[in-house]
Amino acid sequence: MLVVMKAHATEEQVRAVCQKIESLGYRAHAMPGAERTAIGITGNRGVVEPGTLDELPGVQELIRVTKPYKLVSRDIRAENSVIRFPGTNATIGGKGLAIMAGPCSIESHEQAFAVAERVSHAGAQFFRGGAYKPRTSPYSFQGLGEEGLRIMAEVRDRFGLKVITEAIDNESMDLVEKYADIIQIGARNMQNYSLLKRAGRAKIPVMVKRGMSATLEEFLMAAEYVMSEGNYNVLLCERGIRTFADHTRNTLDLSVIPAVQRLSHLPIIVDPSQGTGKRNKVTPLSRGAIAVGADGLIIEVHPDPAHAASDGKQSLKPETFAEMVKQVKLIAEAMGRRIAPIKKPVVAGW
Ligand code: PEP
Ligand code: MN
């Protein structure tokens, strides 16, 4: 059920409706929009009895939401959601494109700083890197853990980039929340519902990557899990799905971008690195992603891909990344979008 407030409903009226909903044993999710606030009602008690809700001051109408996803749906918010990072120009969603780049795994301070310097110069506003790696083999490099997170926090201080990194369980989530600006939920964990709920209680934005075999509905439901716990700063990421194709590691499903945008107000970005698994396909698919209307890109970049601890074959060299950004900028312009540089903080000594 969705309560649509009148255009001029006051904050007190919104609060009173939320209180009434909670007193009935449900959860209220107030979503301010450009023209009006909508309040989503969730809770696992089945159908909500409208009761006296529609008679409360400021209420325009009650709408039954029949889709399984409610808070991610455009029914509750018609316009696109924009995630903002106060004190910077970086946004995810809206007119600006979000460019995230960095190594698959954080390997050392030197490696992280070498990449961060180059990608920041090329136009990235976000630094990606894994400190906790969900590897197919238990014998592969598992990440530096908290040390990796500390290095990422230093990258933020030095270059002003916002940092995004994956949490693989509740324990790593506590630390990721402490050090990072965005929590990444990996493809393998897209249906780890307790982890999604924990992310929903985090105070920072969450990026949900599409599972390797997830349908559109399953993908949206994963985001719904996060939002249902009260975290509304959610973005989606298409990273390729498993098919019979053997010319790539995964099949990057760019058609999911307009499909998501039709149904959901959430921003969606594309990961052509995991999405193709091949360095030579990252630039063409990055161009394609922006042309179909994605809100940004997340790209693996390594100074020495041949010796990367993980995913070297799909990692771009910094100079190739810079060239890719140049090409993408031209396409962005044609799409009425731009890549806004992140405002650097003033740091003494440089
Ligand atoms: C990654 O970003 O390095 C990663 C492991 O992503 P995914 O969860 O999409 O495989
Ligand atoms: Mn990777």
Tab-separated table of C-alpha atoms and ligand atoms in Angstrom:
chain	number	residue	atom	x	y	z
A	1	MET	CA	0.000	0.000	0.000
A	2	LEU	CA	1.106	3.476	-0.829
A	3	VAL	CA	-0.151	6.672	0.768
A	4	VAL	CA	0.101	9.616	-1.610
A	5	MET	CA	0.207	12.917	0.246
A	6	LYS	CA	-1.188	16.148	-1.185
A	7	ALA	CA	1.320	18.422	-2.909
A	8	HIS	CA	1.243	20.905	-0.044
A	9	ALA	CA	1.074	18.442	2.840
A	10	THR	CA	3.193	19.624	5.750
A	11	GLU	CA	6.021	17.703	7.391
A	12	GLU	CA	3.854	17.258	10.481
A	13	GLN	CA	1.101	15.722	8.408
A	14	VAL	CA	3.602	13.301	6.843
A	15	ARG	CA	4.934	12.440	10.287
A	16	ALA	CA	1.419	11.865	11.658
A	17	VAL	CA	0.610	9.451	8.832
A	18	CYS	CA	3.890	7.584	9.436
A	19	GLN	CA	3.102	7.331	13.157
A	20	LYS	CA	-0.352	5.974	12.422
A	21	ILE	CA	1.109	3.342	10.074
A	22	GLU	CA	3.680	2.275	12.687
A	23	SER	CA	0.985	2.121	15.381
A	24	LEU	CA	-0.833	-0.408	13.196
A	25	GLY	CA	2.307	-2.584	13.304
A	26	TYR	CA	3.663	-1.779	9.845
A	27	ARG	CA	6.710	0.102	8.701
A	28	ALA	CA	6.373	3.512	7.065
A	29	HIS	CA	8.803	4.713	4.395
A	30	ALA	CA	8.371	8.380	3.557
A	31	MET	CA	9.780	9.168	0.095
A	32	PRO	CA	9.765	12.868	-0.725
A	33	GLY	CA	9.415	13.504	-4.457
A	34	ALA	CA	9.635	16.594	-6.628
A	35	GLU	CA	5.912	17.277	-6.337
A	36	ARG	CA	4.684	15.293	-3.384
A	37	THR	CA	5.664	12.803	-0.729
A	38	ALA	CA	4.600	9.191	-1.005
A	39	ILE	CA	4.680	6.894	2.006
A	40	GLY	CA	5.278	3.207	1.367
A	41	ILE	CA	3.829	0.735	3.841
A	42	THR	CA	5.695	-2.528	4.354
A	43	GLY	CA	5.487	-5.299	6.900
A	44	ASN	CA	4.914	-9.004	6.600
A	45	ARG	CA	1.370	-9.128	7.828
A	46	GLY	CA	-0.213	-9.393	4.414
A	47	VAL	CA	-2.747	-6.949	3.091
A	48	VAL	CA	-2.837	-3.555	4.803
A	49	GLU	CA	-6.252	-2.426	5.984
A	50	PRO	CA	-6.527	1.220	4.944
A	51	GLY	CA	-8.503	1.926	8.144
A	52	THR	CA	-8.625	5.597	8.867
A	53	LEU	CA	-5.463	6.468	6.922
A	54	ASP	CA	-7.252	8.105	4.039
A	55	GLU	CA	-9.021	10.474	6.411
A	56	LEU	CA	-5.854	11.851	7.962
A	57	PRO	CA	-5.001	15.484	7.114
A	58	GLY	CA	-2.799	15.911	4.021
A	59	VAL	CA	-3.597	12.502	2.525
A	60	GLN	CA	-4.612	12.567	-1.135
A	61	GLU	CA	-5.144	8.892	-1.872
A	62	LEU	CA	-4.224	5.318	-1.047
A	63	ILE	CA	-2.920	3.092	-3.805
A	64	ARG	CA	-2.495	-0.655	-3.640
A	65	VAL	CA	0.907	-1.652	-5.066
A	66	THR	CA	0.473	-5.010	-6.737
A	67	LYS	CA	4.102	-5.494	-7.807
A	68	PRO	CA	6.279	-7.548	-5.432
A	69	TYR	CA	8.803	-4.698	-5.211
A	70	LYS	CA	7.400	-1.558	-3.693
A	71	LEU	CA	10.061	0.860	-2.493
A	72	VAL	CA	12.254	0.418	-5.582
A	73	SER	CA	9.282	0.953	-7.848
A	74	ARG	CA	8.462	4.071	-9.813
A	75	ASP	CA	5.009	3.873	-8.232
A	76	ILE	CA	6.436	5.366	-5.064
A	77	ARG	CA	8.780	7.839	-6.782
A	78	ALA	CA	8.198	8.834	-10.382
A	79	GLU	CA	11.443	10.747	-10.852
A	80	ASN	CA	14.947	9.240	-10.799
A	81	SER	CA	16.669	8.948	-7.434
A	82	VAL	CA	19.978	10.736	-7.099
A	83	ILE	CA	22.569	9.724	-4.519
A	84	ARG	CA	24.608	12.693	-3.330
A	85	PHE	CA	27.914	12.974	-1.504
A	86	PRO	CA	27.909	16.215	0.472
A	87	GLY	CA	30.959	18.391	-0.004
A	88	THR	CA	31.642	16.988	-3.492
A	89	ASN	CA	30.180	17.244	-6.974
A	90	ALA	CA	29.813	13.499	-7.177
A	91	THR	CA	26.342	12.116	-7.715
A	92	ILE	CA	24.974	8.781	-8.806
A	93	GLY	CA	21.870	9.223	-10.933
A	94	GLY	CA	20.773	12.559	-12.331
A	95	LYS	CA	22.645	14.341	-15.094
A	96	GLY	CA	26.163	13.520	-13.967
A	97	LEU	CA	27.706	10.153	-14.769
A	98	ALA	CA	29.426	8.298	-11.937
A	99	ILE	CA	32.830	6.954	-12.935
A	100	MET	CA	34.263	4.418	-10.502
A	101	ALA	CA	37.668	2.922	-11.139
A	102	GLY	CA	40.408	1.060	-9.333
A	103	PRO	CA	41.980	-2.346	-8.981
A	104	CYS	CA	40.013	-5.534	-8.499
A	105	SER	CA	41.891	-6.101	-5.209
A	106	ILE	CA	43.805	-3.650	-3.076
A	107	GLU	CA	47.295	-5.191	-3.046
A	108	SER	CA	49.473	-2.531	-1.441
A	109	HIS	CA	49.626	1.144	-0.603
A	110	GLU	CA	51.842	1.781	-3.661
A	111	GLN	CA	49.528	-0.058	-6.051
A	112	ALA	CA	46.390	1.680	-4.742
A	113	PHE	CA	47.965	5.141	-4.837
A	114	ALA	CA	49.419	4.608	-8.317
A	115	VAL	CA	45.975	3.696	-9.670
A	116	ALA	CA	44.089	6.350	-7.694
A	117	GLU	CA	46.319	9.138	-8.955
A	118	ARG	CA	45.849	8.129	-12.582
A	119	VAL	CA	42.096	7.439	-12.469
A	120	SER	CA	41.386	10.613	-10.539
A	121	HIS	CA	43.313	12.577	-13.147
A	122	ALA	CA	41.343	10.856	-15.919
A	123	GLY	CA	37.995	11.910	-14.400
A	124	ALA	CA	36.892	9.202	-11.961
A	125	GLN	CA	35.071	10.462	-8.878
A	126	PHE	CA	35.005	7.099	-7.090
A	127	PHE	CA	37.794	4.660	-6.248
A	128	ARG	CA	36.919	0.971	-6.272
A	129	GLY	CA	38.958	-1.847	-4.779
A	130	GLY	CA	38.399	-5.105	-2.983
A	131	ALA	CA	39.640	-5.646	0.558
A	132	TYR	CA	37.481	-8.759	0.990
A	133	LYS	CA	37.393	-10.860	-2.158
A	134	PRO	CA	34.779	-13.552	-2.746
A	135	ARG	CA	37.000	-15.920	-4.771
A	136	THR	CA	35.896	-19.092	-6.510
A	137	SER	CA	38.897	-20.915	-5.028
A	138	PRO	CA	39.732	-20.774	-1.312
A	139	TYR	CA	43.409	-20.808	-2.361
A	140	SER	CA	43.186	-17.595	-4.397
A	141	PHE	CA	44.097	-14.213	-2.891
A	142	GLN	CA	41.349	-13.323	-0.424
A	143	GLY	CA	42.164	-9.630	0.003
A	144	LEU	CA	44.063	-7.595	2.596
A	145	GLY	CA	41.029	-7.195	4.876
A	146	GLU	CA	41.087	-4.214	7.214
A	147	GLU	CA	44.509	-3.133	5.974
A	148	GLY	CA	43.003	-2.800	2.495
A	149	LEU	CA	40.213	-0.654	3.907
A	150	ARG	CA	42.725	1.592	5.638
A	151	ILE	CA	44.565	2.075	2.354
A	152	MET	CA	41.287	3.038	0.681
A	153	ALA	CA	40.551	5.579	3.408
A	154	GLU	CA	43.996	7.075	2.772
A	155	VAL	CA	43.199	7.266	-0.940
A	156	ARG	CA	40.078	9.271	-0.080
A	157	ASP	CA	42.066	11.650	2.110
A	158	ARG	CA	44.790	12.123	-0.473
A	159	PHE	CA	42.791	12.356	-3.712
A	160	GLY	CA	39.296	13.301	-2.549
A	161	LEU	CA	37.807	10.278	-4.304
A	162	LYS	CA	34.855	8.562	-2.638
A	163	VAL	CA	35.577	4.894	-2.042
A	164	ILE	CA	33.490	1.824	-2.757
A	165	THR	CA	34.340	-1.670	-1.588
A	166	GLU	CA	32.664	-5.010	-1.062
A	167	ALA	CA	31.385	-6.466	2.194
A	168	ILE	CA	31.065	-10.249	2.094
A	169	ASP	CA	29.549	-10.907	5.523
A	170	ASN	CA	28.297	-9.092	8.597
A	171	GLU	CA	31.762	-8.852	10.114
A	172	SER	CA	33.309	-7.195	7.065
A	173	MET	CA	30.200	-5.000	6.744
A	174	ASP	CA	30.939	-3.374	10.116
A	175	LEU	CA	34.423	-2.461	8.919
A	176	VAL	CA	33.368	-1.417	5.408
A	177	GLU	CA	30.786	0.893	6.953
A	178	LYS	CA	33.493	2.406	9.118
A	179	TYR	CA	36.017	3.086	6.331
A	180	ALA	CA	34.149	3.370	3.017
A	181	ASP	CA	31.613	5.671	1.332
A	182	ILE	CA	29.628	2.987	-0.512
A	183	ILE	CA	29.091	-0.679	0.379
A	184	GLN	CA	29.260	-3.097	-2.554
A	185	ILE	CA	27.174	-6.261	-2.404
A	186	GLY	CA	28.748	-8.687	-4.854
A	187	ALA	CA	27.023	-10.819	-7.459
A	188	ARG	CA	27.523	-13.954	-5.372
A	189	ASN	CA	25.747	-12.353	-2.436
A	190	MET	CA	22.822	-10.786	-4.277
A	191	GLN	CA	20.492	-13.283	-2.654
A	192	ASN	CA	22.191	-13.352	0.741
A	193	TYR	CA	19.147	-11.901	2.446
A	194	SER	CA	20.624	-11.456	5.907
A	195	LEU	CA	23.527	-9.512	4.367
A	196	LEU	CA	21.113	-7.374	2.334
A	197	LYS	CA	19.129	-6.581	5.484
A	198	ARG	CA	22.309	-5.664	7.328
A	199	ALA	CA	23.208	-3.341	4.422
A	200	GLY	CA	19.756	-1.846	4.796
A	201	ARG	CA	20.647	-0.799	8.332
A	202	ALA	CA	23.930	0.815	7.250
A	203	LYS	CA	24.238	4.584	7.202
A	204	ILE	CA	25.991	4.795	3.812
A	205	PRO	CA	24.813	4.012	0.247
A	206	VAL	CA	24.724	0.432	-0.993
A	207	MET	CA	25.450	-0.877	-4.481
A	208	VAL	CA	23.714	-4.171	-5.299
A	209	LYS	CA	25.342	-6.129	-8.122
A	210	ARG	CA	23.191	-8.402	-10.206
A	211	GLY	CA	23.580	-12.106	-9.464
A	212	MET	CA	24.987	-14.243	-12.256
A	213	SER	CA	21.640	-15.847	-12.979
A	214	ALA	CA	19.281	-13.258	-11.529
A	215	THR	CA	16.133	-12.247	-13.355
A	216	LEU	CA	15.103	-8.611	-13.435
A	217	GLU	CA	12.590	-9.237	-10.662
A	218	GLU	CA	15.105	-11.026	-8.443
A	219	PHE	CA	17.559	-8.155	-9.009
A	220	LEU	CA	14.977	-5.558	-7.977
A	221	MET	CA	13.884	-7.641	-4.996
A	222	ALA	CA	17.476	-7.672	-3.713
A	223	ALA	CA	17.419	-3.856	-3.723
A	224	GLU	CA	13.984	-3.978	-2.078
A	225	TYR	CA	15.525	-5.938	0.822
A	226	VAL	CA	18.000	-3.119	1.449
A	227	MET	CA	15.365	-0.398	1.187
A	228	SER	CA	12.862	-2.259	3.343
A	229	GLU	CA	15.265	-1.793	6.270
A	230	GLY	CA	15.277	1.984	5.796
A	231	ASN	CA	18.352	2.603	3.632
A	232	TYR	CA	17.051	4.403	0.548
A	233	ASN	CA	20.465	5.230	-0.959
A	234	VAL	CA	20.686	2.204	-3.201
A	235	LEU	CA	22.175	1.806	-6.656
A	236	LEU	CA	22.150	-1.189	-8.945
A	237	CYS	CA	24.973	-2.610	-11.045
A	238	GLU	CA	24.758	-4.848	-14.104
A	239	ARG	CA	27.898	-7.014	-14.215
A	240	GLY	CA	27.066	-9.713	-16.720
A	241	ILE	CA	25.186	-12.958	-16.452
A	242	ARG	CA	26.175	-16.509	-17.194
A	243	THR	CA	25.216	-17.800	-20.626
A	244	PHE	CA	26.535	-20.358	-23.118
A	245	ALA	CA	28.724	-17.711	-24.772
A	246	ASP	CA	32.385	-18.627	-24.510
A	247	HIS	CA	33.963	-15.561	-26.085
A	248	THR	CA	33.513	-13.647	-22.823
A	249	ARG	CA	33.565	-14.499	-19.114
A	250	ASN	CA	29.964	-13.298	-18.731
A	251	THR	CA	27.370	-11.841	-21.070
A	252	LEU	CA	26.903	-8.157	-20.276
A	253	ASP	CA	23.160	-7.616	-20.415
A	254	LEU	CA	22.847	-3.979	-21.453
A	255	SER	CA	19.163	-4.494	-22.174
A	256	VAL	CA	18.549	-4.660	-18.437
A	257	ILE	CA	19.359	-0.931	-18.137
A	258	PRO	CA	16.216	0.414	-19.863
A	259	ALA	CA	14.246	-2.473	-18.347
A	260	VAL	CA	15.250	-1.404	-14.823
A	261	GLN	CA	14.691	2.261	-15.609
A	262	ARG	CA	11.141	1.593	-16.719
A	263	LEU	CA	10.251	-0.046	-13.437
A	264	SER	CA	12.512	1.592	-10.883
A	265	HIS	CA	13.672	5.043	-9.820
A	266	LEU	CA	17.038	3.663	-8.636
A	267	PRO	CA	20.266	4.565	-10.464
A	268	ILE	CA	21.980	1.743	-12.347
A	269	ILE	CA	25.608	1.532	-13.430
A	270	VAL	CA	27.516	-1.018	-15.506
A	271	ASP	CA	30.605	-3.118	-14.752
A	272	PRO	CA	32.072	-4.109	-18.115
A	273	SER	CA	35.161	-5.564	-16.397
A	274	GLN	CA	33.398	-8.499	-14.683
A	275	GLY	CA	30.824	-8.206	-17.472
A	276	THR	CA	33.193	-9.300	-20.239
A	277	GLY	CA	36.273	-10.612	-18.439
A	278	LYS	CA	38.385	-9.383	-21.359
A	279	ARG	CA	40.400	-6.188	-21.388
A	280	ASN	CA	39.843	-5.588	-25.105
A	281	LYS	CA	36.064	-5.541	-24.638
A	282	VAL	CA	35.914	-3.104	-21.731
A	283	THR	CA	36.108	0.122	-23.772
A	284	PRO	CA	33.511	-0.835	-26.414
A	285	LEU	CA	31.068	-2.060	-23.752
A	286	SER	CA	31.667	1.077	-21.668
A	287	ARG	CA	30.668	3.173	-24.654
A	288	GLY	CA	27.625	0.956	-25.144
A	289	ALA	CA	26.611	1.202	-21.498
A	290	ILE	CA	26.532	4.999	-21.553
A	291	ALA	CA	24.726	4.989	-24.901
A	292	VAL	CA	21.910	2.822	-23.513
A	293	GLY	CA	21.493	5.237	-20.610
A	294	ALA	CA	23.445	3.786	-17.680
A	295	ASP	CA	24.169	6.214	-14.835
A	296	GLY	CA	27.842	5.333	-14.698
A	297	LEU	CA	30.586	2.758	-14.943
A	298	ILE	CA	32.735	0.745	-12.558
A	299	ILE	CA	36.013	-0.287	-14.151
A	300	GLU	CA	38.994	-2.354	-13.039
A	301	VAL	CA	42.316	-0.572	-13.543
A	302	HIS	CA	45.758	-1.886	-12.612
A	303	PRO	CA	49.227	-0.409	-13.216
A	304	ASP	CA	50.601	-3.864	-14.112
A	305	PRO	CA	47.684	-6.111	-15.095
A	306	ALA	CA	49.927	-9.082	-15.904
A	307	HIS	CA	50.907	-9.275	-12.246
A	308	ALA	CA	47.563	-8.385	-10.653
A	309	ALA	CA	46.521	-10.504	-7.660
A	310	SER	CA	43.056	-10.893	-9.210
A	311	ASP	CA	41.276	-10.202	-12.493
A	312	GLY	CA	44.354	-8.988	-14.384
A	313	LYS	CA	42.924	-10.180	-17.721
A	314	GLN	CA	40.033	-7.752	-17.493
A	315	SER	CA	41.938	-4.839	-15.940
A	316	LEU	CA	42.750	-1.776	-18.018
A	317	LYS	CA	46.067	-0.018	-17.819
A	318	PRO	CA	45.654	3.554	-16.524
A	319	GLU	CA	46.367	5.067	-19.958
A	320	THR	CA	43.719	2.867	-21.610
A	321	PHE	CA	41.261	3.906	-18.916
A	322	ALA	CA	41.983	7.585	-19.599
A	323	GLU	CA	41.350	7.063	-23.320
A	324	MET	CA	38.118	5.213	-22.550
A	325	VAL	CA	36.878	8.118	-20.400
A	326	LYS	CA	37.578	10.525	-23.281
A	327	GLN	CA	35.464	8.450	-25.635
A	328	VAL	CA	32.688	8.019	-23.089
A	329	LYS	CA	32.581	11.790	-22.504
A	330	LEU	CA	31.625	12.320	-26.149
A	331	ILE	CA	28.811	9.802	-25.885
A	332	ALA	CA	27.712	11.300	-22.574
A	333	GLU	CA	27.342	14.694	-24.236
A	334	ALA	CA	25.180	13.210	-26.963
A	335	MET	CA	23.011	11.727	-24.209
A	336	GLY	CA	22.705	15.078	-22.413
A	337	ARG	CA	24.923	13.876	-19.566
A	338	ARG	CA	28.326	14.955	-18.304
A	339	ILE	CA	31.169	13.715	-16.175
A	340	ALA	CA	31.553	16.231	-13.375
A	341	PRO	CA	34.966	16.303	-11.711
A	342	ILE	CA	34.787	15.671	-7.995
A	343	LYS	CA	35.753	18.758	-6.009
A	344	LYS	CA	39.045	18.036	-4.294
A	345	PRO	CA	39.251	18.780	-0.592
A	346	VAL	CA	41.840	21.312	0.435
A	347	VAL	CA	44.660	19.294	1.965
A	348	ALA	CA	47.586	21.064	3.540
A	349	GLY	CA	50.833	20.423	1.705
A	350	TRP	CA	49.728	19.837	-1.871
B	1	PEP	C1	34.497	-7.292	-8.248
B	1	PEP	O1	33.914	-6.191	-8.390
B	1	PEP	O2	35.731	-7.422	-8.269
B	1	PEP	C2	33.634	-8.494	-8.116
B	1	PEP	C3	34.087	-9.581	-7.517
B	1	PEP	O3	32.416	-8.329	-8.664
B	1	PEP	P1	31.183	-9.367	-8.849
B	1	PEP	O4	30.565	-9.514	-7.494
B	1	PEP	O5	30.319	-8.682	-9.838
B	1	PEP	O6	31.769	-10.659	-9.368
B	2	MN	MN	37.174	-8.271	-9.992
